[in-house]
Short mmCIF file of C-alpha atoms in Angstrom, two decimals:
data_model
loop_
_atom_site.label_atom_id
_atom_site.label_comp_id
_atom_site.label_asym_id
_atom_site.label_seq_id
_atom_site.Cartn_x
_atom_site.Cartn_y
_atom_site.Cartn_z
CA MET A 13 -0.15 -0.15 0.21
CA GLY A 14 2.73 2.73 0.74
CA SER A 15 1.74 5.57 2.29
CA ARG A 16 -0.83 6.21 -0.40
CA PRO A 17 -4.63 6.18 1.05
CA LEU A 18 -7.26 3.60 -0.38
CA HIS A 19 -9.08 6.65 -0.52
CA ASN A 20 -8.59 9.73 -2.43
CA ASP A 21 -11.46 12.16 -1.10
CA CYS A 22 -10.85 11.63 2.44
CA HIS A 23 -12.75 15.05 3.75
CA GLY A 24 -14.71 15.74 0.52
CA LYS A 25 -16.66 12.87 0.56
CA GLY A 26 -20.58 7.69 4.87
CA GLY A 27 -40.23 -8.49 7.18
CA ASN A 28 -42.83 -6.33 8.72
CA ALA A 29 -41.59 -5.37 12.52
CA SER A 30 -43.79 -3.87 14.98
CA LEU A 31 -43.51 -0.08 14.58
CA PRO A 32 -41.15 2.06 16.93
CA PRO A 33 -42.05 3.11 20.21
CA PRO A 34 -42.16 6.86 20.17
CA PRO A 35 -38.50 8.28 21.21
CA PRO A 36 -38.32 9.83 24.52
CA PRO A 37 -38.65 13.83 24.07
CA PRO A 38 -35.68 15.90 24.15
CA LEU A 39 -34.98 17.76 27.76
CA VAL A 40 -35.35 21.43 26.94
CA ASN A 41 -34.65 24.24 29.52
CA SER A 42 -37.70 26.56 30.37
CA THR A 43 -36.38 30.19 30.92
CA LYS A 44 -38.75 30.65 33.70
CA GLY A 45 -37.26 29.42 37.32
CA HIS A 46 -34.68 27.14 36.02
CA HIS A 47 -37.25 24.32 35.74
CA HIS A 48 -36.89 21.68 33.09
CA LYS A 49 -40.22 20.70 30.93
CA TRP A 50 -40.35 18.01 28.71
CA VAL A 51 -40.92 18.73 24.83
CA GLY A 52 -41.10 16.31 22.31
CA PRO A 53 -43.51 14.06 19.80
CA SER A 54 -47.14 13.70 20.43
CA GLY A 55 -48.96 10.70 18.86
CA TYR A 56 -48.42 8.97 15.38
CA ARG A 57 -49.18 9.96 11.44
CA HIS A 58 -48.93 6.98 9.26
CA ILE A 59 -48.24 7.75 5.19
CA THR A 60 -48.02 5.06 2.91
CA VAL A 61 -45.95 5.19 -0.31
CA ASP A 62 -46.75 2.86 -2.92
CA ILE A 63 -44.66 2.83 -6.17
CA GLY A 64 -47.88 1.21 -8.05
CA GLY A 65 -49.83 4.52 -7.06
CA ASP A 66 -52.28 2.57 -4.24
CA GLY A 67 -50.68 4.60 -1.62
CA ASP A 68 -50.77 8.56 -0.40
CA TYR A 69 -47.47 9.25 -2.46
CA ILE A 70 -45.60 6.96 -5.13
CA SER A 71 -42.11 8.59 -4.25
CA VAL A 72 -40.63 8.32 -0.73
CA GLN A 73 -39.43 12.07 -1.23
CA ALA A 74 -42.87 13.12 -1.98
CA ALA A 75 -43.65 11.69 1.60
CA VAL A 76 -41.01 13.42 3.32
CA ASP A 77 -41.77 16.65 1.68
CA ALA A 78 -45.61 16.27 3.24
CA VAL A 79 -44.04 16.06 6.80
CA PRO A 80 -43.57 20.03 8.21
CA ASP A 81 -40.69 21.97 9.59
CA ASN A 82 -40.27 21.58 12.82
CA ASN A 83 -42.45 18.32 13.07
CA MET A 84 -43.60 17.10 16.65
CA VAL A 85 -45.42 13.67 15.81
CA ASN A 86 -43.78 10.44 14.83
CA VAL A 87 -44.15 9.91 11.52
CA VAL A 88 -44.13 6.66 9.90
CA ILE A 89 -43.79 6.28 6.31
CA HIS A 90 -44.91 2.79 4.97
CA ILE A 91 -42.69 1.95 1.96
CA ARG A 92 -44.15 -1.02 0.33
CA PRO A 93 -42.35 -3.35 -2.05
CA GLY A 94 -40.95 -2.06 -4.82
CA LEU A 95 -37.64 -0.33 -6.18
CA TYR A 96 -37.81 3.41 -5.58
CA ILE A 97 -35.01 4.37 -8.34
CA GLU A 98 -34.82 8.51 -6.69
CA LYS A 99 -32.57 10.45 -4.36
CA VAL A 100 -34.24 11.50 -0.81
CA VAL A 101 -33.02 14.02 1.47
CA VAL A 102 -34.64 14.17 4.89
CA PRO A 103 -34.15 17.68 5.95
CA ALA A 104 -32.79 18.92 9.68
CA LEU A 105 -36.13 20.54 10.45
CA LYS A 106 -37.98 17.27 10.18
CA PRO A 107 -37.39 15.14 12.84
CA TYR A 108 -39.22 11.74 14.39
CA ILE A 109 -39.22 10.28 10.75
CA THR A 110 -39.38 6.59 10.44
CA PHE A 111 -38.83 4.60 7.17
CA GLU A 112 -40.96 1.24 7.54
CA GLY A 113 -40.28 -0.98 4.54
CA ALA A 114 -41.77 -4.44 3.56
CA GLY A 115 -38.54 -6.42 4.10
CA ARG A 116 -34.94 -5.38 2.71
CA GLU A 117 -35.06 -7.88 0.05
CA VAL A 118 -38.13 -6.25 -1.61
CA THR A 119 -38.34 -2.30 -0.29
CA MET A 120 -35.18 -0.50 -1.87
CA ILE A 121 -34.21 2.85 -2.70
CA GLU A 122 -31.44 3.46 -5.17
CA TRP A 123 -29.64 6.24 -6.96
CA HIS A 124 -26.34 6.12 -9.18
CA ASP A 125 -24.32 9.29 -8.14
CA ARG A 126 -20.35 9.32 -7.82
CA ALA A 127 -17.89 12.12 -6.52
CA SER A 128 -16.74 12.86 -9.66
CA ASP A 129 -20.37 13.61 -11.44
CA PRO A 130 -21.30 17.28 -12.10
CA GLY A 131 -23.93 18.30 -9.52
CA PRO A 132 -26.81 21.04 -9.95
CA ASP A 133 -23.88 23.53 -9.53
CA GLY A 134 -21.49 22.21 -12.21
CA GLU A 135 -19.26 21.64 -9.85
CA GLN A 136 -18.48 17.65 -8.92
CA LEU A 137 -20.52 16.61 -5.82
CA ARG A 138 -17.72 15.01 -4.21
CA THR A 139 -18.59 11.88 -1.69
CA TYR A 140 -20.99 13.30 1.01
CA ARG A 141 -23.38 14.37 -1.75
CA THR A 142 -23.50 11.50 -3.30
CA ALA A 143 -25.57 9.47 -1.07
CA SER A 144 -28.72 7.84 -2.84
CA VAL A 145 -30.28 9.07 0.92
CA THR A 146 -29.06 12.03 3.11
CA VAL A 147 -30.69 12.01 6.73
CA LEU A 148 -29.65 15.48 8.54
CA ALA A 149 -32.55 15.19 10.89
CA ASN A 150 -32.61 13.82 14.46
CA TYR A 151 -34.69 11.29 15.51
CA PHE A 152 -34.55 9.10 12.30
CA SER A 153 -35.18 5.12 11.79
CA ALA A 154 -35.27 3.05 9.55
CA ARG A 155 -36.60 -0.63 9.60
CA ASN A 156 -36.56 -3.44 7.05
CA ILE A 157 -35.34 -1.68 3.80
CA SER A 158 -32.28 -1.17 1.57
CA PHE A 159 -30.34 1.50 0.44
CA LYS A 160 -28.41 1.35 -2.31
CA ASN A 161 -25.78 3.28 -5.07
CA THR A 162 -25.53 1.41 -7.99
CA ALA A 163 -22.22 3.11 -9.62
CA PRO A 164 -19.84 0.62 -10.78
CA ALA A 165 -17.00 -0.86 -8.12
CA PRO A 166 -13.52 0.98 -8.55
CA LEU A 167 -10.04 -0.40 -8.11
CA PRO A 168 -7.94 0.82 -4.95
CA GLY A 169 -6.37 4.29 -6.15
CA MET A 170 -9.01 5.41 -8.89
CA GLN A 171 -10.12 8.73 -8.36
CA GLY A 172 -13.77 10.05 -7.79
CA TRP A 173 -15.53 7.11 -7.78
CA GLN A 174 -16.61 7.65 -4.15
CA ALA A 175 -20.61 6.61 -4.08
CA ALA A 176 -22.37 6.43 -1.02
CA ALA A 177 -25.66 4.76 -0.57
CA PHE A 178 -26.77 6.21 2.84
CA ARG A 179 -25.28 9.24 4.82
CA ILE A 180 -26.47 9.77 8.31
CA SER A 181 -25.47 13.00 9.43
CA GLY A 182 -28.58 13.37 12.41
CA ASP A 183 -28.36 12.51 16.13
CA LYS A 184 -29.96 9.65 17.77
CA ALA A 185 -30.76 7.37 14.53
CA TYR A 186 -31.55 3.65 14.55
CA PHE A 187 -31.28 1.45 12.33
CA SER A 188 -32.83 -2.35 12.04
CA GLY A 189 -33.10 -5.03 9.36
CA CYS A 190 -31.69 -2.57 6.75
CA GLY A 191 -29.37 -2.90 3.81
CA PHE A 192 -26.83 -1.09 2.60
CA TYR A 193 -25.19 -1.81 -0.68
CA GLY A 194 -22.55 -0.11 -2.34
CA HIS A 195 -18.72 -0.27 -3.07
CA GLN A 196 -16.51 2.64 -2.07
CA ASP A 197 -17.53 4.72 1.12
CA THR A 198 -21.19 2.59 0.86
CA LEU A 199 -22.15 4.16 4.46
CA CYS A 200 -21.44 7.51 5.27
CA ASP A 201 -21.66 7.33 9.29
CA ASP A 202 -21.20 11.24 9.45
CA ALA A 203 -22.18 12.89 12.83
CA GLY A 204 -24.45 11.85 15.52
CA ARG A 205 -25.08 8.81 17.69
CA HIS A 206 -26.83 6.09 15.99
CA TYR A 207 -27.31 2.60 16.53
CA PHE A 208 -27.15 -0.23 13.81
CA LYS A 209 -29.11 -3.84 14.66
CA ASP A 210 -29.28 -6.86 12.38
CA CYS A 211 -28.15 -5.09 8.95
CA TYR A 212 -26.11 -5.84 5.94
CA ILE A 213 -23.51 -3.68 4.90
CA GLN A 214 -21.45 -4.28 1.51
CA GLY A 215 -18.80 -2.63 -0.18
CA SER A 216 -15.16 -2.38 -1.10
CA ILE A 217 -13.02 0.82 -0.15
CA ASP A 218 -13.63 2.19 3.52
CA PHE A 219 -17.44 1.04 3.43
CA ILE A 220 -18.51 2.32 6.66
CA PHE A 221 -16.58 5.85 7.24
CA GLY A 222 -17.07 9.36 9.02
CA ASN A 223 -16.97 10.85 12.39
CA GLY A 224 -20.02 9.30 13.88
CA ARG A 225 -20.44 7.61 17.67
CA SER A 226 -22.05 4.28 16.26
CA MET A 227 -22.99 0.80 17.59
CA TYR A 228 -22.83 -1.75 14.91
CA LYS A 229 -24.73 -5.31 16.76
CA ASP A 230 -25.65 -8.14 14.98
CA CYS A 231 -24.70 -7.07 11.60
CA GLU A 232 -23.04 -8.58 8.60
CA ILE A 233 -20.29 -6.62 6.87
CA HIS A 234 -19.31 -8.04 3.69
CA SER A 235 -16.54 -7.28 0.86
CA THR A 236 -16.75 -7.04 -2.39
CA ALA A 237 -12.70 -5.65 -2.83
CA LYS A 238 -11.43 -6.72 -6.27
CA ARG A 239 -7.72 -6.09 -4.99
CA PHE A 240 -7.84 -4.57 -2.16
CA GLY A 241 -10.30 -3.22 0.47
CA SER A 242 -10.92 -1.76 3.74
CA ILE A 243 -14.20 -1.75 6.06
CA ALA A 244 -14.18 1.05 8.59
CA ALA A 245 -12.54 4.83 8.37
CA GLN A 246 -13.34 6.58 11.19
CA ASP A 247 -12.56 10.29 11.85
CA ARG A 248 -12.07 11.14 15.26
CA ARG A 249 -9.84 14.24 15.52
CA SER A 250 -9.35 14.66 19.00
CA LEU A 251 -9.09 13.05 22.58
CA ASP A 252 -12.16 15.13 23.64
CA GLU A 253 -14.84 13.50 21.24
CA LYS A 254 -16.57 11.01 22.03
CA THR A 255 -16.95 9.43 18.41
CA GLY A 256 -15.87 5.86 17.51
CA PHE A 257 -17.42 2.91 15.80
CA ALA A 258 -18.08 -0.19 18.03
CA PHE A 259 -18.84 -3.44 15.95
CA VAL A 260 -20.64 -6.26 18.34
CA ASN A 261 -21.30 -9.68 17.69
CA CYS A 262 -20.88 -8.90 13.78
CA ARG A 263 -19.70 -11.22 10.81
CA VAL A 264 -17.16 -10.29 8.30
CA THR A 265 -17.44 -12.00 4.83
CA GLY A 266 -16.84 -11.56 1.37
CA LYS A 267 -13.37 -10.97 -0.61
CA GLY A 268 -10.39 -9.82 0.33
CA PRO A 269 -7.85 -9.11 1.27
CA LEU A 270 -8.53 -6.07 3.42
CA TYR A 271 -8.20 -3.81 6.21
CA VAL A 272 -10.45 -3.81 8.98
CA GLY A 273 -10.17 -0.32 10.00
CA ARG A 274 -8.17 2.71 8.87
CA ALA A 275 -6.93 6.04 10.64
CA MET A 276 -9.18 8.53 9.04
CA GLY A 277 -8.78 10.59 11.65
CA GLN A 278 -5.76 11.53 14.09
CA TYR A 279 -7.73 9.84 17.17
CA SER A 280 -9.52 7.23 15.19
CA ARG A 281 -11.73 4.77 17.39
CA ILE A 282 -12.41 1.72 16.16
CA VAL A 283 -13.28 -1.56 18.36
CA TYR A 284 -14.36 -5.39 16.89
CA SER A 285 -16.28 -7.30 20.06
CA TYR A 286 -17.37 -11.08 19.63
CA THR A 287 -17.05 -10.82 15.76
CA TYR A 288 -16.38 -13.21 13.12
CA PHE A 289 -13.70 -12.81 10.34
CA ASP A 290 -13.46 -14.91 7.10
CA ASP A 291 -10.11 -15.55 6.01
CA ILE A 292 -10.03 -12.30 4.18
CA VAL A 293 -8.10 -9.70 6.77
CA ALA A 294 -4.53 -8.42 4.90
CA HIS A 295 -1.63 -8.57 6.74
CA GLY A 296 -1.56 -6.71 9.49
CA GLY A 297 -5.16 -6.22 9.61
CA TRP A 298 -5.18 -2.20 10.37
CA ASP A 299 -3.73 0.72 8.38
CA ASP A 300 -2.81 4.16 9.73
CA TRP A 301 -3.96 6.09 6.58
CA ASP A 302 -0.90 7.95 6.48
CA HIS A 303 2.01 6.54 7.27
CA ASN A 304 4.12 10.14 8.00
CA SER A 305 1.11 11.06 10.37
CA ASN A 306 1.76 9.22 13.26
CA LYS A 307 -1.67 8.08 14.09
CA ASN A 308 -0.36 4.39 14.83
CA LYS A 309 0.30 6.22 18.21
CA THR A 310 -3.23 8.04 18.61
CA ALA A 311 -5.54 5.86 17.04
CA PHE A 312 -7.64 3.35 19.59
CA PHE A 313 -8.08 0.10 17.41
CA GLY A 314 -9.24 -2.79 19.72
CA VAL A 315 -10.09 -6.22 19.26
CA TYR A 316 -11.92 -8.13 22.35
CA LYS A 317 -12.76 -12.13 21.85
CA CYS A 318 -12.91 -12.21 17.81
CA TRP A 319 -12.81 -15.18 16.02
CA GLY A 320 -12.91 -17.30 12.59
CA PRO A 321 -9.99 -17.75 10.18
CA GLY A 322 -9.16 -13.93 9.74
CA ALA A 323 -8.95 -13.15 13.30
CA ALA A 324 -5.67 -13.58 13.93
CA ALA A 325 -4.83 -10.97 10.97
CA VAL A 326 -7.25 -8.44 12.86
CA ARG A 327 -4.83 -8.70 16.03
CA GLY A 328 -2.00 -8.63 13.87
CA ALA A 329 -0.60 -4.81 14.03
CA SER A 330 1.37 -4.11 17.03
CA TRP A 331 -0.78 -0.85 17.69
CA ALA A 332 -4.30 -2.58 17.57
CA LYS A 333 -5.00 -3.58 21.35
CA GLU A 334 -6.07 -7.20 22.60
CA LEU A 335 -8.08 -5.57 25.00
CA ASN A 336 -9.46 -7.39 28.26
CA TYR A 337 -13.20 -7.19 29.53
CA ASP A 338 -12.55 -3.80 31.54
CA MET A 339 -11.08 -2.04 28.72
CA ALA A 340 -13.97 -3.60 26.19
CA HIS A 341 -17.22 -2.75 28.34
CA PRO A 342 -17.39 0.87 26.91
CA PHE A 343 -18.06 -0.71 23.89
CA LEU A 344 -20.30 -3.82 24.42
CA ALA A 345 -23.53 -2.02 25.72
CA LYS A 346 -25.91 0.86 24.05
CA SER A 347 -24.45 3.39 26.51
CA PHE A 348 -21.84 3.71 24.16
CA VAL A 349 -24.43 5.98 22.26
CA ASN A 350 -25.96 6.71 25.40
CA GLY A 351 -28.91 4.42 24.08
CA ARG A 352 -30.40 4.14 27.42
CA HIS A 353 -32.22 6.97 26.60
CA TRP A 354 -33.49 6.87 23.58
CA ILE A 355 -33.47 3.15 22.13
CA ALA A 356 -36.32 0.83 23.65
CA PRO A 357 -34.85 -2.34 25.47
CA ALA A 358 -36.10 -4.37 23.03
CA ASP A 359 -34.83 -2.99 20.05
CA ALA A 360 -31.35 -3.14 21.87
#
């Protein structure tokens, strides 16, 4: 690999379940008497999207547009089976929205933008604007649905081929039974606290990336690498940041060789616990992104009770720590993302 990053645009770049419980309301300070009062969503609104026309809307974006700004209702957008070929944005002013699909094999949203493609202003999109679905709002959730970017897979070193399927930039986002399909930069885990449960995430190069504070529980991480690949590129930039990626009881499958983590930020933090690895992990397991930056002295890469034919290589780098229980414990529970306050016990 030398010192050249796999990534060429590191900062210009991410079945019918029961309805989720309403998220707890945020704590808002009252201006009178220094008391606190709770302000949060009230009740439910249901919207149906059906590509065949037998619903309230035929596109997902139209359903999102129907939610008013400063929304204070739990809005469940039921997305019936179908392939929805559109680019979707959930604005920051529209919290408390759920995308409820009919199963990740049958309900899919897809688009095909790449970083080098021109945007509406004629300038290159760059990575963050390629996402097929972008969520800027807080308290977003998605269940039983897939998100895809169908741009072709690049080889390592090819420029402008970053192509995100999903970008999550809001806080307190929950995903269950979802699929994320792409190649380079599939899932932009950009900012905020996020919880992924029973999800399938597929890609080739840095296909989970960003500076989110996120837990991946019981997920399958599937590599489509052609010559060389990498799973997670985490962008924590100071010791003061609480961000990082915690993988718990996941499965890493597919093709290699690939790094399991890369130090996108100077203080990158990635921990794998109780995770199975196919025999596809590159020698050394981890990459410090830029060999001249001394990130191998500041990044926190941890491994706890991982297994499978590739697990030995995950422990291969001298600066990837083999954790004991006390060191691993903060990365094993939903408290890593303060989930006790916003994730129902049954959903964790």
